[in-house]
Structures are given as C-alpha cells and as structure tokens.
PDB file of C-alpha atoms in Angstrom:
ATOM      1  CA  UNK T   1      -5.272   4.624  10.086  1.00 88.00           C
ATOM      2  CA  UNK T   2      -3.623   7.784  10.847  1.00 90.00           C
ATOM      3  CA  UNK T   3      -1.796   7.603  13.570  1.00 88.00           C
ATOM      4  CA  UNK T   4      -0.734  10.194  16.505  1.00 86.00           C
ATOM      5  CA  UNK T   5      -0.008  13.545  17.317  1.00 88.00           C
ATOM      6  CA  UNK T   6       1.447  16.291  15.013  1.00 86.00           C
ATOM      7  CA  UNK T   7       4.953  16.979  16.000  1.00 83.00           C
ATOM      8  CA  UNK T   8       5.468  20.059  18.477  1.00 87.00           C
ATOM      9  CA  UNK T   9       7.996  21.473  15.950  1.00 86.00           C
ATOM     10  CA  UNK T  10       5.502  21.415  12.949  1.00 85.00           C
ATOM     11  CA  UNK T  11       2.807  22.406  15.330  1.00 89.00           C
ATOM     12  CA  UNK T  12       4.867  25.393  16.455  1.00 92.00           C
ATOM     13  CA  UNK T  13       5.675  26.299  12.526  1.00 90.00           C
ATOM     14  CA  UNK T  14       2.499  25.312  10.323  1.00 90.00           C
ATOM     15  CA  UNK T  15       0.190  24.302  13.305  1.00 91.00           C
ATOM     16  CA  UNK T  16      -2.797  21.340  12.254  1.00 93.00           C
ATOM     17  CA  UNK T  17      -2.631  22.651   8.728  1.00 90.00           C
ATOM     18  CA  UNK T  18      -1.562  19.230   7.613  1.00 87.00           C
ATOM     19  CA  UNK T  19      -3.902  16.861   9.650  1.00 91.00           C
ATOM     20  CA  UNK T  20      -6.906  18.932   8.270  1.00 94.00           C
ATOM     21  CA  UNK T  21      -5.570  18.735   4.682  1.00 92.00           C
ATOM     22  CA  UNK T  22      -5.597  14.782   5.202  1.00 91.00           C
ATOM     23  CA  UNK T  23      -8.910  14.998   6.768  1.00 94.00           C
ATOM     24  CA  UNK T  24     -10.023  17.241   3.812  1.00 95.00           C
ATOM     25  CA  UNK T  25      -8.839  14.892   1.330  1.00 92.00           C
ATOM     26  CA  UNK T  26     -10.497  12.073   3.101  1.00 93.00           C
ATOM     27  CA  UNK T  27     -13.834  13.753   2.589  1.00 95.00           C
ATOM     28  CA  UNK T  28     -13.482  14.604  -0.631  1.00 94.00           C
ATOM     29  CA  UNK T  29     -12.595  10.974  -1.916  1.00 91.00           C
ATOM     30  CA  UNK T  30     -15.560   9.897   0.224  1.00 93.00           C
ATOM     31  CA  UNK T  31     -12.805   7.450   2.690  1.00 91.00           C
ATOM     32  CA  UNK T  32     -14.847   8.375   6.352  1.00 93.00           C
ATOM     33  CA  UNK T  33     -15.762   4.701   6.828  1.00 93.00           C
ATOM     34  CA  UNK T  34     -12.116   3.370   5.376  1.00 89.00           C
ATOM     35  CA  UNK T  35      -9.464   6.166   6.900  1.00 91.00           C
ATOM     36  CA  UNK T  36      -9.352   6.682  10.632  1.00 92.00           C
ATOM     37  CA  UNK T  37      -7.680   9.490  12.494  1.00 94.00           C
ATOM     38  CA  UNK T  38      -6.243   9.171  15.906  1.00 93.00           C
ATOM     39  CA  UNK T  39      -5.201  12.346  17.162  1.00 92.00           C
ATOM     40  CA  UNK T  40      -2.646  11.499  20.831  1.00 91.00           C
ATOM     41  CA  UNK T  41       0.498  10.678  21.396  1.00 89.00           C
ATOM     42  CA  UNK T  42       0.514   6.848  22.137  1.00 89.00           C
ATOM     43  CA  UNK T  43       2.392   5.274  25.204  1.00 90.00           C
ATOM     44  CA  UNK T  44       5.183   2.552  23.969  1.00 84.00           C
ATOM     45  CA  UNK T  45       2.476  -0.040  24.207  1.00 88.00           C
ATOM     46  CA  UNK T  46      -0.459   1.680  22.100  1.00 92.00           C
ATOM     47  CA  UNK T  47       2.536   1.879  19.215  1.00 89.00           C
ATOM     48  CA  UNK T  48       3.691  -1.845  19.375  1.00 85.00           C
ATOM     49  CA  UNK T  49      -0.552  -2.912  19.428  1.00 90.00           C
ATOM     50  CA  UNK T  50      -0.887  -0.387  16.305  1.00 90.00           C
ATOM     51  CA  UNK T  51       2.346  -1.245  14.368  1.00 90.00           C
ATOM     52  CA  UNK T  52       2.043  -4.954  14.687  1.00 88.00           C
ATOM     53  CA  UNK T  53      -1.401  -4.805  14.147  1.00 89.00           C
ATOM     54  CA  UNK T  54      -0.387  -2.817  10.198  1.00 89.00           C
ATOM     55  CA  UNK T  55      -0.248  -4.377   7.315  1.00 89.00           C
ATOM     56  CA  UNK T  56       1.795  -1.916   5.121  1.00 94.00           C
ATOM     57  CA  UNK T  57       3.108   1.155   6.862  1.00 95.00           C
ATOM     58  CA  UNK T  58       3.705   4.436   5.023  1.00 95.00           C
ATOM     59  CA  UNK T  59       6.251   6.990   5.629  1.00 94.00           C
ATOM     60  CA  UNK T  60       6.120   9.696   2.924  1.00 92.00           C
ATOM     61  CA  UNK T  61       8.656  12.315   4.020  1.00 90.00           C
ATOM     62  CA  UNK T  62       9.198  15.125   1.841  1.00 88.00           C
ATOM     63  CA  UNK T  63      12.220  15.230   1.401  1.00 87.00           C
ATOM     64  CA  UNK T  64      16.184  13.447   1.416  1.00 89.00           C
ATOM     65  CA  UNK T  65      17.603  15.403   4.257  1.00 85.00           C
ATOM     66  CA  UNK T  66      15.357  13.529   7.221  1.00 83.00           C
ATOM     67  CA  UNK T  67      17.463  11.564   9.745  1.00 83.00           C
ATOM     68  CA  UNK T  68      15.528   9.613  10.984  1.00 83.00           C
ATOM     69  CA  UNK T  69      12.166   8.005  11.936  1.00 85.00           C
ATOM     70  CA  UNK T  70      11.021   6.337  14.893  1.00 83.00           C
ATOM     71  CA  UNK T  71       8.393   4.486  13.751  1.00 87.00           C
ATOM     72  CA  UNK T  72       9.598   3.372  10.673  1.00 92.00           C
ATOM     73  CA  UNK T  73      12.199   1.875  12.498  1.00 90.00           C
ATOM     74  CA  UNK T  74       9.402   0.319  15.004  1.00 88.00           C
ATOM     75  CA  UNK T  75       7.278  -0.413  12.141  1.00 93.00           C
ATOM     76  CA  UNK T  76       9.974  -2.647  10.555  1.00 93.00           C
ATOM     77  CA  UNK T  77      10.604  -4.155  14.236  1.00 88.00           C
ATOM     78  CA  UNK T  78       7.041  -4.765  13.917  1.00 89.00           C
ATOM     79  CA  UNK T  79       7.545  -6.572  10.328  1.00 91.00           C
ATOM     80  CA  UNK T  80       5.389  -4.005   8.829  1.00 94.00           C
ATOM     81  CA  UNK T  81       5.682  -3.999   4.632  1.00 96.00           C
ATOM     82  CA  UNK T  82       6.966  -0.287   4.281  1.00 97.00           C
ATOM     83  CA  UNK T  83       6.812   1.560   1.498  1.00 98.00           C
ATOM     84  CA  UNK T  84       8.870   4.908   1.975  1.00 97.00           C
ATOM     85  CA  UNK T  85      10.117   7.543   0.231  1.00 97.00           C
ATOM     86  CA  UNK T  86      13.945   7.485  -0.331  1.00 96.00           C
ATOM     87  CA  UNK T  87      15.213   9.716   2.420  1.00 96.00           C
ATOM     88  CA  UNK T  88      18.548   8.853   4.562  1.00 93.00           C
ATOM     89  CA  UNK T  89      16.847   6.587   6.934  1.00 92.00           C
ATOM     90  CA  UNK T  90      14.760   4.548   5.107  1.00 95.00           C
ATOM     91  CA  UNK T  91      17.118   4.191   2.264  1.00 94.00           C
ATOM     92  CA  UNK T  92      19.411   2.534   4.936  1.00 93.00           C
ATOM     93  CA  UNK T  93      16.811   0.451   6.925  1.00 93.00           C
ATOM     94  CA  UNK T  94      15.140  -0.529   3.813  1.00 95.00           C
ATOM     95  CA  UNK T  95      17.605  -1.600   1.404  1.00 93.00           C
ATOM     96  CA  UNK T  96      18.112  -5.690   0.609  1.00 92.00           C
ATOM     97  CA  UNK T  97      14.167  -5.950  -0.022  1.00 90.00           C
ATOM     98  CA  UNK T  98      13.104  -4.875   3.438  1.00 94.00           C
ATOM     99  CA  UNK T  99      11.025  -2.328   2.324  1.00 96.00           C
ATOM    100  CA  UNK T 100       9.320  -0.645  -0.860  1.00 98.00           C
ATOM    101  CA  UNK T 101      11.023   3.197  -1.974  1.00 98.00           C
ATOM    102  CA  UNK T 102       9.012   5.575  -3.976  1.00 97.00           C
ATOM    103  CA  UNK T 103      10.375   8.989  -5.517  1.00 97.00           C
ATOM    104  CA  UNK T 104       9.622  11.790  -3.495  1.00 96.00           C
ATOM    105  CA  UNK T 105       6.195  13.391  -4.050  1.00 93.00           C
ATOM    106  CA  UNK T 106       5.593  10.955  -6.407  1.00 95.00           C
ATOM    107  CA  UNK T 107       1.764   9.780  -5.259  1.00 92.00           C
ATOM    108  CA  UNK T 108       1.217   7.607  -8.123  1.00 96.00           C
ATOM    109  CA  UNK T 109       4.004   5.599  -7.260  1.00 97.00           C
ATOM    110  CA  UNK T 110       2.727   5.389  -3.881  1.00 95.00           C
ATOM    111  CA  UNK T 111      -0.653   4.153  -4.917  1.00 94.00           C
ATOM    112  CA  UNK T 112       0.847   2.032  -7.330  1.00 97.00           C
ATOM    113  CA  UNK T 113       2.872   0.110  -4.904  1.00 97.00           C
ATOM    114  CA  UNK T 114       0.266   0.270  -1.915  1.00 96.00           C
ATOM    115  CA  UNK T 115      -2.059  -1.019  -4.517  1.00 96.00           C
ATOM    116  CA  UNK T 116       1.024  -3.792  -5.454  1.00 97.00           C
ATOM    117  CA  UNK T 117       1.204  -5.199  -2.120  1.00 96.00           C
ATOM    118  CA  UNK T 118      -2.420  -4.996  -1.207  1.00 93.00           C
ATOM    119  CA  UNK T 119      -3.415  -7.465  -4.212  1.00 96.00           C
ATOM    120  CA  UNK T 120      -0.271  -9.472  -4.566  1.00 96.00           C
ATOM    121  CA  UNK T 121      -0.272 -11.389  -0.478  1.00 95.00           C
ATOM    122  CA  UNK T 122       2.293 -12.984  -1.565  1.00 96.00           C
ATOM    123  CA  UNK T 123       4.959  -9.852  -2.194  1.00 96.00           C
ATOM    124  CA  UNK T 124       3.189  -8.122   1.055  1.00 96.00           C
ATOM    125  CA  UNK T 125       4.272 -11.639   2.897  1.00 96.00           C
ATOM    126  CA  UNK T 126       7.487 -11.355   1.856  1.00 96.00           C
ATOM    127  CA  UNK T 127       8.352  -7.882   2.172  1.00 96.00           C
ATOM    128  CA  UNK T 128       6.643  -8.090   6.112  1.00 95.00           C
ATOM    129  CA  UNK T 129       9.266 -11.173   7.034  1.00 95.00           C
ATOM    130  CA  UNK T 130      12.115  -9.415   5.606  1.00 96.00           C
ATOM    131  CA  UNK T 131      11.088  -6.420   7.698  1.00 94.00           C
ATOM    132  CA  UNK T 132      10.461  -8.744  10.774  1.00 91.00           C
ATOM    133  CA  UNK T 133      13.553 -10.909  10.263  1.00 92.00           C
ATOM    134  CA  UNK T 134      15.836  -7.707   9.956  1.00 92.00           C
ATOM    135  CA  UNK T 135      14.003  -6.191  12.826  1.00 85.00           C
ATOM    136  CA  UNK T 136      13.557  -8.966  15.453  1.00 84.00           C
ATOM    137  CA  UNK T 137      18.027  -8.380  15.236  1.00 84.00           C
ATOM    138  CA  UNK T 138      17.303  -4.629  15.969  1.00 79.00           C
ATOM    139  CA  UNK T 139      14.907  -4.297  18.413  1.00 73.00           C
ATOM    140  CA  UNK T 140      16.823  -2.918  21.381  1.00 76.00           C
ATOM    141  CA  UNK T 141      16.457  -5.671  24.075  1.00 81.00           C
ATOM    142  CA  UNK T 142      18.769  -7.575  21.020  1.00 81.00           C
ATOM    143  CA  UNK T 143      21.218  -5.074  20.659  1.00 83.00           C
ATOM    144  CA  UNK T 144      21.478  -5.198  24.413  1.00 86.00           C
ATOM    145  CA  UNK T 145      22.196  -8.395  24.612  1.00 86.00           C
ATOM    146  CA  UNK T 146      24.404  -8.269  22.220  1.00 86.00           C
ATOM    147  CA  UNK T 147      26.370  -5.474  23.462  1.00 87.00           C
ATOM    148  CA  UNK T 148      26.156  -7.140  27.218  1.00 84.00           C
ATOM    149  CA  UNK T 149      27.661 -10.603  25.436  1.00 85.00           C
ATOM    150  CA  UNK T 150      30.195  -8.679  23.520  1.00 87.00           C
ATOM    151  CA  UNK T 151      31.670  -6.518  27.070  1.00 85.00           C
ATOM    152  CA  UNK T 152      31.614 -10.074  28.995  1.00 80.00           C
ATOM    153  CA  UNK T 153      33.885 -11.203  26.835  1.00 79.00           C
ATOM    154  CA  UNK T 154      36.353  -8.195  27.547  1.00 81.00           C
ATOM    155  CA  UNK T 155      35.327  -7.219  31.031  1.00 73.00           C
ATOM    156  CA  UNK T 156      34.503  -8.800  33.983  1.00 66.00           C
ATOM    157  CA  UNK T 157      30.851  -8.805  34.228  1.00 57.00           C
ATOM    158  CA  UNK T 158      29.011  -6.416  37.142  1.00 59.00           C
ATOM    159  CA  UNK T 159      25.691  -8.012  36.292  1.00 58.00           C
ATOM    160  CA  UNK T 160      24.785 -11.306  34.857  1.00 58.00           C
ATOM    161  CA  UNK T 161      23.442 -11.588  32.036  1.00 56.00           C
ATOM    162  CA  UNK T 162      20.031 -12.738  33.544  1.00 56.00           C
ATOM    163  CA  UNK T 163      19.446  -9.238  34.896  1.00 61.00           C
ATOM    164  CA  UNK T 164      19.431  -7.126  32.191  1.00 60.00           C
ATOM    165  CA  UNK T 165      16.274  -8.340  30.807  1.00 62.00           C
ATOM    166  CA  UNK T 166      14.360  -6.115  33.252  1.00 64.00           C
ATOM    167  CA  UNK T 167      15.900  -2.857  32.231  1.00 61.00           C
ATOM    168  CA  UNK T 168      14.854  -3.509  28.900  1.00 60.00           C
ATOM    169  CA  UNK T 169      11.269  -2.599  27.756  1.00 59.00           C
ATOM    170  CA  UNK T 170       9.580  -2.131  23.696  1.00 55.00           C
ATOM    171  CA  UNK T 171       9.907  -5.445  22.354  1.00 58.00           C
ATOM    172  CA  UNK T 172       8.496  -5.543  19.170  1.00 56.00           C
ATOM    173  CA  UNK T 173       8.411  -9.025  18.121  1.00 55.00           C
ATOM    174  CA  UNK T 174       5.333 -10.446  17.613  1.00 51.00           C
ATOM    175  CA  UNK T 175       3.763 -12.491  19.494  1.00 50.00           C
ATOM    176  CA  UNK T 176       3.069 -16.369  18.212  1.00 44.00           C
TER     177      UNK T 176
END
C-alpha cells in the first residue's frame, strides 16, 4: 500500500509527478492486483488502523538532510519492521536494531532487505518488537505521563494524575 496525500509543499513545487511515476512503475512491473494507492489525507485513526495493520514500512527519503518523519515515528509506535534510508531521523530512531538502513538511492538494497524480512519471519519478528518495545516508551500519552510523574515530584500537582489521560489521544500500541 501506498499511503496518503502528496505533501502541499511538493505539490506546490513538482505537483503529482511522483505519485504517477509510482503508479507508472506499478504498471509496468504488472503489480495492479499487489500495490494499492490511497490518495487522502487520513484522520489520526485511519493512520494507527494502517500502520499497525503493516508489516514492514518503508521510508525512502532522498536524501541526509530530512528532519524528520511522522510516520516513521508512528510506524515504529506501531512496531512496524522499517527499513529506511539513513537520513537524520531514522538514523536516530532506528539505531540498536530497531529498524533496517539502506544507502540512499540504493534500490537493490531496498529489495534486498524487503525481500530479507519478507522470507526470514523470524528477523521481521524481531525487528517489529524492537520497533514496538522502543515505541510503546514513545508514544506520547507515555511521555506524558512521564513528564506529569516527573513535575509531581517537583511541583505541587494542579491535576491528578488520573486526569490527564483524557487530553491525550494517538495511542499506538496495539491492541491484544
């Protein structure tokens, strides 16, 4: 699956032009009954059902410089196997075995590693608890818990600690 809605920035700059290069390549290697596109932007909801429904997510950025990623944060939340490229963001989120990094435009790397994790369960198994282990710590109703526990302990509270649970939304963790 390819999943959501170009960003307005590259829409402003380059427009659809990669979406319908995907879609080309799709057709070419004769993938319309194995790749689907889905072309909105998803509420919080659709992207927890699609990332913890994912096996291995991909996040291919071009290039070092990115800062960061959303969804591959979410995706790890999720306890997604990721395979990356190496850019800022995902070399930090991914390192200690949490993730798979390719070179950049390296696509037989890619393939080589998608291909890895797809026929070894075992390795995909392990790489998708290390992702959910490290992200069921990060997913923000954790860290707000954390920070709330941590300013108790200094301050005297305003709110218990019961309450902040409903200010708190995008839980990640999967359900049992």
């Amino acid at each position: 699956m390819i999943v959501g809605k170009t960003h307005p920035n590259v829409l402003a700059h380059e427009g659809e032009s990669y979406r319908f290069e995907l879609q080309n390549l799709v057709d070419q290697l004769g993938l319309q009954d194995k790749v689907v596109f889905i072309d909105k932007f998803l509420t919080d909801e659709e992207l927890k059902e699609y990332l913890t429904a994912c096996d291995i997510y991909l996040s291919p950025y071009p290039h070092e410089q990115q800062i960061s990623s959303g969804t591959l944060s979410f995706a790890v939340g999720a306890g997604a196997a990721v395979i990356s490229t190496p850019y800022w963001h995902a070399k930090d989120l991914l390192k200690d075995d949490r993730g798979i990094l390719t070179p950049f435009n390296d696509i037989e790397s890619m393939r080589g590693n998608i291909k890895l994790l797809y026929t070894s369960h075992r390795l995909l198994a392990w790489h998708r608890f290390k992702a959910r282990s490290y992200g069921e710590q990060t997913v923000w109703k954790n860290v707000a818990k954390m920070y709330i526990e941590l300013l108790n302990g200094v301050t005297t509270p305003v709110r218990s600690l019961i309450d902040y649970e409903k200010y708190l939304s995008f839980d990640l963790k999967r359900e049992a």
